[in-house]
């Protein structure tokens, strides 16, 4: 809580340098001098110039650049590579540039040595444009002829006190000394803020780093931060937060492949998820990521693809073979490719470049293809990947990472903790059988959602991507023509079983009809016999009746004769 109150109470001047104001929690101390030191070529002058130009153009704070080494025309030419029109700002009165030539032979080391002439010259420039910011580049040149530490310390204190009394936010650049921050080793003690720039070469790759050595009266980041200098200026990559406090979304987005979406319970991926697609060469990693890009751009979302092995034009051309037109998204400004060889920058410089580009473009989907192309010490790789994932998650960006692996998976020596950071892991694998190669796909994990655990055959054609069920049975997992042959055999066997069943049904019907005919014949014979028996009985009755009648008649006649 104490540091928060201190930070809030200390006035700060924003530099406008991407990431640096985050590291310093607001910028440099306003109305106080800051020291920017480092070895030759680390970017001190460009850093100071950016601070001055941004102050004049972004924050309405005019500035004075007093150079003791470079002439005004040389300085303007150098910073023009960053897109700064220094001459134009000078003409409009927003910046004043003064080159002070210091001759060592004219400096007399006496107790009476002072900087009154410099103060008068600097004060005139400040008053002329009502400057709020000042840059002195470099201080070694100003005090190059002094060897008396007491005089040097006294004049340094006077210079810093003069700047404070005028309420000027100042940057003073200094050369790196041996065993200390500056050559004299005194500036860092009288400065309110000390920024150390470093330019390291490791494995023939240059990486620039920045560290806030000191910041009086304010909390600040204490780590080393990579920073990038290119045609877009200076950008610093702050270390991402370690508290994992980013928000999550329940919105479901499509992968661009309908049959792949069906493998996930919600019918797609959660927005902001980190997705890893691993597989050997030629299994379709880039093709799946291209479908994800196409689906997002079709929804009207911005997408950015960082590619390390192919150019954006090549990816667009290859995507046409599966029915995708990524060029239309590039033309509408929804899709942006950033292509660079892995060896072009160090790991942290790649991360700084990505951070800067993402902050400017604000994409909803980011593809990094392939992450396995990055090279460096294992510890640095792990740290870079962790910061990369955290950076994307903190912004709610759906991230798709592709990784090249010989078997489509990670070995113990190649995991680098990436698989555990991923929310979704899709594995692609080749299966060789019967003289052909088939692609298969399955989902290893999908956090927070149900998902299919089945192996699917992965097919690519001009009509797009399609996942079909692989054959899984006593013969094992079959794909390609082996699956087609097995399915044909099973269909033929099923047809034979159906035909046998139908034949047995027909036999039963025939037997039933035969038996029914026999029953009908027996029933008819029985009825005939019954009818014959009835006739015979009737005849017997008739005879008995006739005999009885005759006996009665005879008896009557006998009685009459007597």
Coordinates of C-alpha atoms in Angstrom, one line a residue:
X1 CA 0.0 0.0 0.0
X2 CA 2.9 2.4 0.8
X3 CA 4.4 2.0 -2.7
X4 CA 1.0 2.6 -4.3
X5 CA 0.6 5.9 -2.4
X6 CA 4.1 6.9 -3.3
X7 CA 3.6 6.1 -6.9
X8 CA 0.3 8.1 -7.0
X9 CA 1.9 11.1 -5.3
X10 CA 5.0 11.4 -7.4
X11 CA 4.4 13.4 -10.6
X12 CA 5.6 11.6 -13.7
X13 CA 6.1 12.5 -17.3
X14 CA 5.1 9.9 -19.8
X15 CA 7.7 9.0 -22.4
X16 CA 5.2 7.5 -24.9
X17 CA 7.6 4.6 -25.4
X18 CA 5.6 1.4 -25.6
X19 CA 6.1 -0.7 -22.5
X20 CA 8.5 1.7 -20.8
X21 CA 5.7 3.7 -19.1
X22 CA 4.3 0.4 -17.8
X23 CA 7.7 -0.7 -16.4
X24 CA 8.1 2.7 -14.6
X25 CA 4.4 2.9 -13.6
X26 CA 3.8 6.1 -15.4
X27 CA 7.1 7.4 -17.0
X28 CA 10.1 9.3 -15.8
X29 CA 10.0 11.6 -12.7
X30 CA 8.5 15.0 -13.8
X31 CA 10.7 18.0 -13.2
X32 CA 13.7 15.8 -12.3
X33 CA 16.8 14.6 -14.1
X34 CA 17.1 11.0 -15.2
X35 CA 20.2 9.2 -16.4
X36 CA 20.1 6.9 -19.4
X37 CA 23.4 5.0 -19.6
X38 CA 24.9 2.2 -21.6
X39 CA 27.6 1.1 -24.0
X40 CA 28.0 2.4 -27.5
X41 CA 25.2 1.4 -29.9
X42 CA 22.7 0.4 -27.2
X43 CA 20.2 3.2 -28.2
X44 CA 20.7 6.0 -25.7
X45 CA 20.4 8.8 -28.2
X46 CA 17.4 7.2 -29.9
X47 CA 15.7 6.6 -26.5
X48 CA 16.3 10.3 -25.5
X49 CA 15.1 11.6 -28.9
X50 CA 11.9 9.5 -28.7
X51 CA 11.2 10.9 -25.2
X52 CA 11.6 14.4 -26.6
X53 CA 9.6 13.9 -29.8
X54 CA 6.8 12.1 -28.1
X55 CA 6.6 14.9 -25.5
X56 CA 6.3 17.5 -28.3
X57 CA 3.8 15.6 -30.4
X58 CA 1.8 13.6 -27.9
X59 CA 1.8 15.5 -24.6
X60 CA 2.2 19.1 -25.7
X61 CA 5.6 19.5 -23.9
X62 CA 8.2 21.2 -26.0
X63 CA 11.8 20.1 -25.5
X64 CA 15.4 21.1 -26.0
X65 CA 18.0 18.6 -27.3
X66 CA 21.5 19.8 -26.4
X67 CA 24.1 17.6 -28.1
X68 CA 27.8 17.6 -27.3
X69 CA 28.8 15.1 -30.0
X70 CA 26.4 15.0 -33.0
X71 CA 25.5 18.1 -35.1
X72 CA 21.8 19.0 -35.5
X73 CA 21.7 17.8 -39.2
X74 CA 23.3 14.5 -38.3
X75 CA 20.9 13.9 -35.4
X76 CA 17.9 14.7 -37.7
X77 CA 19.1 12.3 -40.3
X78 CA 19.7 9.5 -37.8
X79 CA 16.3 9.7 -36.2
X80 CA 14.5 10.0 -39.5
X81 CA 14.9 6.2 -39.8
X82 CA 12.3 6.0 -36.9
X83 CA 9.9 8.2 -38.8
X84 CA 10.7 11.3 -36.8
X85 CA 10.6 14.7 -38.6
X86 CA 13.0 16.5 -36.3
X87 CA 13.5 19.4 -38.6
X88 CA 9.8 19.9 -38.9
X89 CA 9.4 20.0 -35.1
X90 CA 12.2 22.5 -34.9
X91 CA 10.6 24.7 -37.5
X92 CA 7.3 24.7 -35.6
X93 CA 9.0 25.6 -32.4
X94 CA 8.2 22.4 -30.6
X95 CA 11.8 21.3 -30.3
X96 CA 15.1 23.2 -30.2
X97 CA 18.3 21.5 -31.1
X98 CA 21.6 23.0 -30.0
X99 CA 25.0 21.5 -30.8
X100 CA 27.7 22.5 -28.2
X101 CA 31.2 21.8 -29.3
X102 CA 33.4 21.2 -26.3
X103 CA 37.2 21.4 -26.7
X104 CA 39.2 19.7 -24.0
X105 CA 42.1 22.1 -24.6
X106 CA 39.9 25.0 -23.6
X107 CA 38.9 23.4 -20.3
X108 CA 40.9 24.6 -17.3
X109 CA 40.8 22.3 -14.3
X110 CA 40.6 24.9 -11.5
X111 CA 38.3 25.3 -8.6
X112 CA 36.6 28.1 -10.4
X113 CA 35.5 25.8 -13.3
X114 CA 31.8 26.0 -13.8
X115 CA 29.0 25.6 -16.3
X116 CA 27.6 29.1 -16.3
X117 CA 28.0 29.4 -20.1
X118 CA 26.1 26.1 -20.5
X119 CA 23.3 27.3 -18.2
X120 CA 22.9 30.5 -20.1
X121 CA 22.8 28.8 -23.4
X122 CA 20.4 26.1 -22.2
X123 CA 18.2 28.5 -20.4
X124 CA 17.9 30.7 -23.5
X125 CA 16.7 27.7 -25.5
X126 CA 14.3 26.6 -22.8
X127 CA 12.8 30.1 -22.5
X128 CA 12.5 30.5 -26.3
X129 CA 10.2 27.5 -26.8
X130 CA 8.9 27.3 -23.2
X131 CA 10.4 23.8 -23.0
X132 CA 9.3 21.2 -20.4
X133 CA 11.8 18.6 -21.4
X134 CA 15.5 18.6 -21.9
X135 CA 18.0 16.1 -23.3
X136 CA 21.8 16.4 -22.7
X137 CA 23.7 14.0 -24.9
X138 CA 26.3 12.9 -23.7
X139 CA 27.6 14.0 -20.4
X140 CA 31.1 12.4 -20.8
X141 CA 31.9 14.8 -23.6
X142 CA 30.9 17.8 -21.4
X143 CA 33.2 16.7 -18.6
X144 CA 35.8 15.0 -20.8
X145 CA 38.6 17.3 -19.6
X146 CA 38.0 17.0 -15.9
X147 CA 39.9 14.6 -13.8
X148 CA 39.4 16.2 -10.4
X149 CA 36.6 14.2 -8.8
X150 CA 35.7 17.0 -6.4
X151 CA 35.2 19.5 -9.2
X152 CA 33.4 16.9 -11.3
X153 CA 31.0 16.0 -8.5
X154 CA 30.4 19.7 -7.7
X155 CA 29.6 20.6 -11.3
X156 CA 27.4 17.6 -11.7
X157 CA 25.4 18.5 -8.6
X158 CA 25.1 22.1 -9.9
X159 CA 23.8 20.8 -13.3
X160 CA 21.2 18.5 -11.8
X161 CA 20.1 21.2 -9.2
X162 CA 19.8 23.7 -12.1
X163 CA 17.5 21.4 -14.0
X164 CA 15.4 20.7 -10.9
X165 CA 15.1 24.3 -10.1
X166 CA 13.7 25.0 -13.6
X167 CA 11.3 22.1 -13.2
X168 CA 12.6 20.4 -16.3
X169 CA 12.1 16.8 -17.0
X170 CA 15.5 15.9 -18.3
X171 CA 17.3 12.9 -19.7
X172 CA 21.1 12.9 -19.5
X173 CA 22.9 10.2 -21.4
X174 CA 26.1 8.6 -20.3
X175 CA 28.6 6.1 -21.5
X176 CA 29.0 2.8 -19.6
X177 CA 32.1 2.6 -17.5
X178 CA 34.2 -0.3 -16.3
X179 CA 32.8 -1.8 -13.2
X180 CA 30.3 1.0 -12.8
X181 CA 27.3 2.4 -14.7
X182 CA 29.1 5.5 -16.1
X183 CA 32.7 6.4 -16.7
X184 CA 32.8 8.9 -13.8
X185 CA 30.7 6.7 -11.6
X186 CA 29.0 9.8 -10.1
X187 CA 26.0 10.5 -12.3
X188 CA 24.0 7.6 -11.0
X189 CA 24.2 8.9 -7.5
X190 CA 22.9 12.4 -8.2
X191 CA 20.2 11.2 -10.7
X192 CA 16.6 10.6 -9.5
X193 CA 16.2 7.8 -12.0
X194 CA 18.8 5.7 -13.7
X195 CA 18.0 3.6 -16.8
X196 CA 20.6 1.1 -18.0
X197 CA 20.5 0.0 -21.6
X198 CA 22.4 -3.1 -22.7
X199 CA 23.2 -4.5 -26.1
X200 CA 24.3 -8.2 -25.8
X201 CA 25.4 -10.6 -28.5
X202 CA 24.8 -14.3 -27.7
X203 CA 25.3 -17.0 -30.3
X204 CA 25.8 -14.3 -32.9
X205 CA 22.3 -12.9 -32.1
X206 CA 21.9 -9.4 -30.7
X207 CA 19.4 -8.7 -27.9
X208 CA 18.8 -5.3 -26.4
X209 CA 17.8 -5.1 -22.7
X210 CA 16.7 -2.4 -20.4
X211 CA 16.8 -2.2 -16.6
X212 CA 15.6 0.4 -14.1
X213 CA 18.5 0.6 -11.8
X214 CA 17.1 3.3 -9.6
X215 CA 14.0 5.4 -9.2
X216 CA 13.7 7.7 -6.2
X217 CA 10.3 8.0 -4.7
X218 CA 8.6 5.4 -6.9
X219 CA 8.0 1.7 -7.2
X220 CA 9.3 0.3 -10.5
X221 CA 10.0 -2.9 -12.3
X222 CA 13.4 -4.3 -11.4
X223 CA 13.9 -7.0 -14.0
X224 CA 15.7 -6.8 -17.3
X225 CA 13.3 -6.1 -20.1
X226 CA 14.0 -6.7 -23.8
X227 CA 13.4 -3.7 -26.0
X228 CA 13.2 -3.3 -29.8
X229 CA 14.5 -0.6 -32.1
X230 CA 13.2 -0.7 -35.6
X231 CA 11.4 1.5 -38.2
X232 CA 8.5 1.8 -35.9
X233 CA 10.5 3.2 -33.0
X234 CA 11.3 1.8 -29.6
X235 CA 9.2 -0.6 -27.7
X236 CA 9.8 -2.3 -24.4
X237 CA 8.4 -5.7 -23.4
X238 CA 7.3 -5.6 -19.7
X239 CA 7.3 -8.9 -17.8
X240 CA 3.7 -10.2 -17.8
X241 CA 1.8 -10.5 -14.5
X242 CA 2.3 -13.7 -12.5
X243 CA -1.0 -13.7 -10.6
X244 CA -3.0 -15.3 -13.4
X245 CA -5.8 -12.9 -12.9
X246 CA -7.0 -12.6 -16.5
X247 CA -10.6 -13.0 -17.4
X248 CA -12.0 -16.0 -19.3
X249 CA -14.8 -16.3 -21.8
X250 CA -17.6 -18.8 -22.3
X251 CA -18.1 -17.8 -25.9
X252 CA -17.5 -20.6 -28.4
X253 CA -15.7 -19.9 -31.7
X254 CA -15.2 -22.2 -34.7
X255 CA -12.0 -23.8 -35.8
X256 CA -13.1 -23.4 -39.4
X257 CA -13.4 -27.1 -39.8
X258 CA -17.0 -28.3 -39.1
X259 CA -16.0 -31.9 -38.5
X260 CA -13.3 -30.8 -36.1
X261 CA -15.7 -28.5 -34.2
X262 CA -17.9 -31.6 -33.8
X263 CA -15.2 -33.3 -31.8
X264 CA -15.6 -30.7 -29.0
X265 CA -18.6 -30.8 -26.8
X266 CA -19.6 -27.1 -27.2
X267 CA -19.1 -27.3 -30.9
X268 CA -15.9 -25.4 -31.1
X269 CA -13.2 -23.8 -28.9
X270 CA -13.6 -21.3 -26.1
X271 CA -12.6 -17.8 -27.1
X272 CA -9.2 -16.9 -25.6
X273 CA -8.1 -20.5 -25.5
X274 CA -4.5 -21.5 -26.2
X275 CA -4.4 -24.3 -28.8
X276 CA -1.4 -26.4 -29.7
X277 CA -1.4 -28.3 -33.0
X278 CA 1.6 -30.7 -33.1
X279 CA 2.6 -33.1 -35.8
X280 CA 5.3 -34.1 -38.1
X281 CA 6.1 -32.4 -41.4
X282 CA 3.3 -32.4 -43.9
X283 CA 0.5 -33.5 -41.6
X284 CA -1.5 -30.2 -42.1
X285 CA -0.7 -28.0 -39.1
X286 CA -0.6 -24.8 -41.1
X287 CA -3.6 -25.8 -43.1
X288 CA -5.7 -26.2 -39.9
X289 CA -4.5 -22.9 -38.6
X290 CA -5.3 -21.3 -42.0
X291 CA -8.9 -22.5 -41.6
X292 CA -9.1 -21.0 -38.1
X293 CA -7.9 -17.7 -39.5
X294 CA -10.4 -17.8 -42.4
X295 CA -13.3 -18.5 -40.0
X296 CA -12.3 -15.7 -37.7
X297 CA -11.9 -13.2 -40.5
X298 CA -15.2 -14.3 -41.9
X299 CA -16.8 -13.4 -38.5
X300 CA -15.2 -9.9 -38.9
X301 CA -12.4 -10.5 -36.4
X302 CA -8.8 -9.4 -36.8
X303 CA -6.2 -12.0 -37.1
X304 CA -2.4 -11.9 -36.9
X305 CA -0.1 -14.7 -38.0
X306 CA 3.6 -14.8 -36.9
X307 CA 5.4 -17.2 -39.3
X308 CA 9.0 -18.3 -39.1
X309 CA 9.3 -20.6 -42.1
X310 CA 7.1 -19.3 -44.9
X311 CA 6.1 -15.9 -46.2
X312 CA 2.6 -14.6 -45.9
X313 CA 2.2 -14.8 -49.7
X314 CA 3.3 -18.4 -49.8
X315 CA 0.8 -19.3 -47.1
X316 CA -2.0 -17.6 -49.0
X317 CA -1.0 -19.4 -52.2
X318 CA -0.9 -22.8 -50.5
X319 CA -4.3 -22.1 -48.8
X320 CA -5.9 -21.9 -52.2
X321 CA -5.2 -25.6 -52.7
X322 CA -7.8 -26.4 -50.0
X323 CA -10.4 -23.9 -51.1
X324 CA -9.3 -20.9 -48.9
X325 CA -8.9 -17.3 -50.1
X326 CA -6.8 -15.6 -47.5
X327 CA -5.8 -12.8 -49.8
X328 CA -9.2 -11.2 -49.5
X329 CA -8.8 -10.9 -45.7
X330 CA -5.4 -9.4 -46.2
X331 CA -6.8 -6.9 -48.6
X332 CA -9.6 -5.9 -46.2
X333 CA -7.1 -5.4 -43.4
X334 CA -8.5 -8.1 -41.2
X335 CA -5.4 -10.4 -41.6
X336 CA -1.8 -9.5 -41.1
X337 CA 1.2 -11.7 -41.6
X338 CA 4.5 -11.0 -39.7
X339 CA 7.2 -13.2 -41.2
X340 CA 10.7 -13.4 -39.9
X341 CA 13.5 -16.0 -39.7
X342 CA 14.0 -17.3 -36.2
X343 CA 17.7 -16.3 -36.4
X344 CA 16.8 -12.7 -37.2
X345 CA 16.3 -11.8 -33.5
X346 CA 16.9 -13.4 -30.1
X347 CA 14.0 -14.9 -28.2
X348 CA 13.2 -11.9 -26.2
X349 CA 13.4 -9.6 -29.3
X350 CA 10.9 -11.9 -31.0
X351 CA 8.7 -11.6 -28.0
X352 CA 9.1 -7.8 -27.9
X353 CA 8.3 -7.6 -31.6
X354 CA 5.1 -9.7 -31.1
X355 CA 4.1 -7.6 -28.1
X356 CA 4.5 -4.4 -30.0
X357 CA 2.6 -5.7 -33.1
X358 CA -0.2 -7.1 -31.1
X359 CA -0.7 -3.9 -29.1
X360 CA -0.9 -2.0 -32.3
X361 CA -3.1 -4.3 -34.4
X362 CA -5.4 -5.6 -31.6
X363 CA -6.2 -9.0 -33.1
X364 CA -8.7 -11.5 -31.8
X365 CA -6.8 -14.6 -33.1
X366 CA -3.1 -15.0 -33.2
X367 CA -1.3 -17.9 -35.0
X368 CA 2.4 -18.7 -34.3
X369 CA 3.7 -21.1 -36.9
X370 CA 5.7 -22.9 -35.8
X371 CA 6.7 -22.3 -32.2
X372 CA 9.3 -25.1 -32.6
X373 CA 11.4 -23.0 -34.9
X374 CA 12.6 -20.8 -32.1
X375 CA 16.0 -21.6 -30.9
X376 CA 17.9 -20.8 -27.7
X377 CA 18.9 -22.1 -24.3
X378 CA 16.2 -24.3 -22.7
X379 CA 15.7 -22.0 -19.8
X380 CA 15.2 -18.9 -22.0
X381 CA 12.9 -20.9 -24.3
X382 CA 10.7 -21.9 -21.3
X383 CA 10.6 -18.3 -20.0
X384 CA 9.8 -16.9 -23.5
X385 CA 7.0 -19.4 -24.2
X386 CA 5.5 -18.8 -20.7
X387 CA 5.5 -15.0 -21.2
X388 CA 4.1 -15.4 -24.8
X389 CA 1.2 -17.5 -23.6
X390 CA 0.5 -15.2 -20.6
X391 CA 0.6 -12.1 -22.9
X392 CA -2.1 -13.6 -25.2
X393 CA -4.3 -15.0 -22.4
X394 CA -4.2 -11.6 -20.6
X395 CA -5.7 -10.0 -23.7
X396 CA -8.3 -12.7 -24.3
X397 CA -6.7 -13.6 -27.6
X398 CA -7.4 -17.0 -29.1
X399 CA -3.9 -18.4 -29.8
X400 CA -3.0 -21.2 -32.1
X401 CA 0.5 -22.6 -31.8
X402 CA 1.9 -25.1 -34.3
X403 CA 4.8 -27.3 -33.4
X404 CA 6.9 -29.6 -35.6
X405 CA 7.7 -32.9 -34.0
X406 CA 9.0 -36.1 -35.7
X407 CA 6.3 -38.2 -34.1
X408 CA 3.7 -35.5 -33.7
X409 CA 4.2 -35.4 -30.0
X410 CA 6.6 -33.9 -27.5
X411 CA 9.4 -35.8 -26.0
X412 CA 10.6 -35.2 -22.5
X413 CA 13.5 -33.1 -23.8
X414 CA 11.4 -31.0 -26.1
X415 CA 8.2 -30.2 -24.2
X416 CA 9.6 -27.1 -22.4
X417 CA 6.3 -27.0 -20.4
X418 CA 4.4 -25.8 -23.5
X419 CA 1.9 -28.7 -23.5
X420 CA 0.8 -28.1 -20.0
X421 CA 0.2 -24.4 -20.7
X422 CA -2.2 -25.2 -23.6
X423 CA -5.9 -25.4 -23.1
X424 CA -6.4 -27.6 -26.2
X425 CA -3.9 -30.0 -27.7
X426 CA -4.6 -31.5 -31.2
X427 CA -2.2 -34.1 -32.4
X428 CA -1.6 -34.9 -36.1
X429 CA 0.2 -38.1 -37.1
X430 CA 1.1 -40.0 -40.2
X431 CA 0.3 -43.7 -40.5
X432 CA 2.1 -45.7 -43.2
X433 CA 0.6 -48.9 -44.3
X434 CA 0.0 -50.8 -47.6
X435 CA 2.4 -48.6 -49.4
X436 CA 0.6 -45.3 -48.6
X437 CA 0.7 -42.5 -46.0
X438 CA -2.5 -41.4 -44.3
X439 CA -3.1 -38.5 -41.9
X440 CA -4.8 -39.0 -38.6
X441 CA -6.0 -36.5 -36.0
X442 CA -7.1 -36.8 -32.4
X443 CA -7.6 -34.5 -29.4
X444 CA -5.3 -35.1 -26.5
X445 CA -6.9 -32.6 -24.2
X446 CA -9.5 -29.9 -24.1
X447 CA -9.8 -28.1 -20.8
X448 CA -13.3 -27.3 -19.6
X449 CA -15.1 -29.2 -22.3
X450 CA -16.0 -32.7 -23.3
X451 CA -14.2 -34.0 -26.4
X452 CA -14.0 -37.0 -28.6
X453 CA -11.3 -39.5 -27.8
X454 CA -11.5 -41.2 -31.2
X455 CA -8.8 -41.2 -33.9
X456 CA -10.1 -39.5 -37.1
X457 CA -8.7 -39.7 -40.5
X458 CA -7.7 -36.3 -41.8
X459 CA -8.3 -35.6 -45.5
X460 CA -7.4 -32.5 -47.5
X461 CA -8.8 -31.7 -50.9
X462 CA -9.7 -28.7 -53.0
X463 CA -13.1 -28.8 -51.2
X464 CA -11.4 -28.2 -47.8
X465 CA -10.7 -30.3 -44.8
X466 CA -12.7 -33.3 -43.8
X467 CA -12.4 -35.7 -40.8
X468 CA -13.7 -39.2 -41.3
X469 CA -14.0 -42.0 -38.8
X470 CA -11.0 -44.4 -38.9
X471 CA -11.7 -48.1 -38.9
X472 CA -11.2 -49.5 -35.4
X473 CA -11.7 -53.2 -35.0
X474 CA -10.0 -56.6 -34.6
X475 CA -7.6 -55.6 -37.5
X476 CA -6.5 -52.5 -35.6
X477 CA -6.8 -48.8 -36.7
X478 CA -6.9 -48.6 -40.5
X479 CA -6.9 -45.5 -42.6
X480 CA -6.6 -44.7 -46.3
X481 CA -7.2 -47.5 -48.8
X482 CA -6.8 -50.1 -46.1
X483 CA -9.8 -48.5 -44.4
X484 CA -11.7 -48.4 -47.7
X485 CA -10.9 -52.1 -48.4
X486 CA -11.8 -53.2 -44.9
X487 CA -15.0 -51.2 -45.1
X488 CA -15.8 -52.8 -48.5
X489 CA -15.1 -56.2 -47.1
X490 CA -17.3 -55.6 -44.1
X491 CA -20.0 -54.2 -46.4
X492 CA -19.8 -57.3 -48.6
X493 CA -20.0 -59.5 -45.6
X494 CA -23.0 -57.6 -44.3
X495 CA -24.6 -57.9 -47.7
X496 CA -24.1 -61.7 -47.6
X497 CA -25.6 -61.8 -44.2
X498 CA -28.6 -59.8 -45.3
X499 CA -29.0 -62.1 -48.4
X500 CA -28.7 -65.2 -46.2
X501 CA -31.3 -63.8 -43.8
X502 CA -33.6 -63.0 -46.7
X503 CA -33.2 -66.5 -48.2
X504 CA -34.0 -68.1 -44.8
X505 CA -37.1 -65.9 -44.5
X506 CA -38.2 -67.0 -48.0
X507 CA -37.7 -70.6 -47.1
X508 CA -39.8 -70.2 -44.0
X509 CA -42.5 -68.5 -46.1
X510 CA -42.4 -71.4 -48.6
X511 CA -42.6 -74.0 -45.8
X512 CA -45.4 -72.1 -44.2
X513 CA -47.3 -71.9 -47.5
X514 CA -46.7 -75.7 -48.1
X515 CA -47.9 -76.6 -44.6
X516 CA -50.9 -74.3 -44.9
X517 CA -51.8 -76.0 -48.3
X518 CA -51.4 -79.4 -46.6
X519 CA -53.6 -78.3 -43.7
X520 CA -56.2 -77.0 -46.2
X521 CA -56.2 -80.3 -48.1
X522 CA -56.6 -82.3 -44.9
X523 CA -59.3 -79.9 -43.8
X524 CA -61.1 -80.4 -47.1
X525 CA -60.7 -84.1 -47.0
X526 CA -62.1 -84.1 -43.5
X527 CA -65.0 -82.0 -44.5
X528 CA -65.7 -84.4 -47.4
X529 CA -65.6 -87.4 -45.1
X530 CA -67.8 -85.6 -42.7
X531 CA -70.3 -84.8 -45.5
X532 CA -70.2 -88.5 -46.7
X533 CA -70.7 -89.8 -43.1
X534 CA -73.7 -87.4 -42.7
X535 CA -75.2 -88.7 -46.0
X536 CA -74.7 -92.3 -44.9
X537 CA -76.3 -91.6 -41.5
X538 CA -79.2 -89.9 -43.3
X539 CA -79.6 -92.9 -45.5
X540 CA -79.5 -95.3 -42.5
X541 CA -82.1 -93.2 -40.8
X542 CA -84.3 -93.2 -43.9
X543 CA -84.0 -97.0 -44.3
X544 CA -84.8 -97.5 -40.6
X545 CA -87.7 -95.2 -41.0
X546 CA -88.9 -97.1 -44.1
X547 CA -88.5 -100.5 -42.4
X548 CA -90.4 -99.3 -39.4
X549 CA -93.1 -98.0 -41.6
X550 CA -93.3 -101.2 -43.5
X551 CA -93.4 -103.3 -40.3
X552 CA -96.2 -101.1 -39.0
X553 CA -98.1 -101.5 -42.2
X554 CA -97.7 -105.3 -42.2
X555 CA -98.8 -105.5 -38.6
X556 CA -101.9 -103.5 -39.5
X557 CA -102.7 -105.7 -42.4
X558 CA -102.4 -108.9 -40.3
X559 CA -104.7 -107.5 -37.7
X560 CA -107.3 -106.7 -40.4
X561 CA -107.2 -110.2 -41.8
X562 CA -107.9 -111.8 -38.5

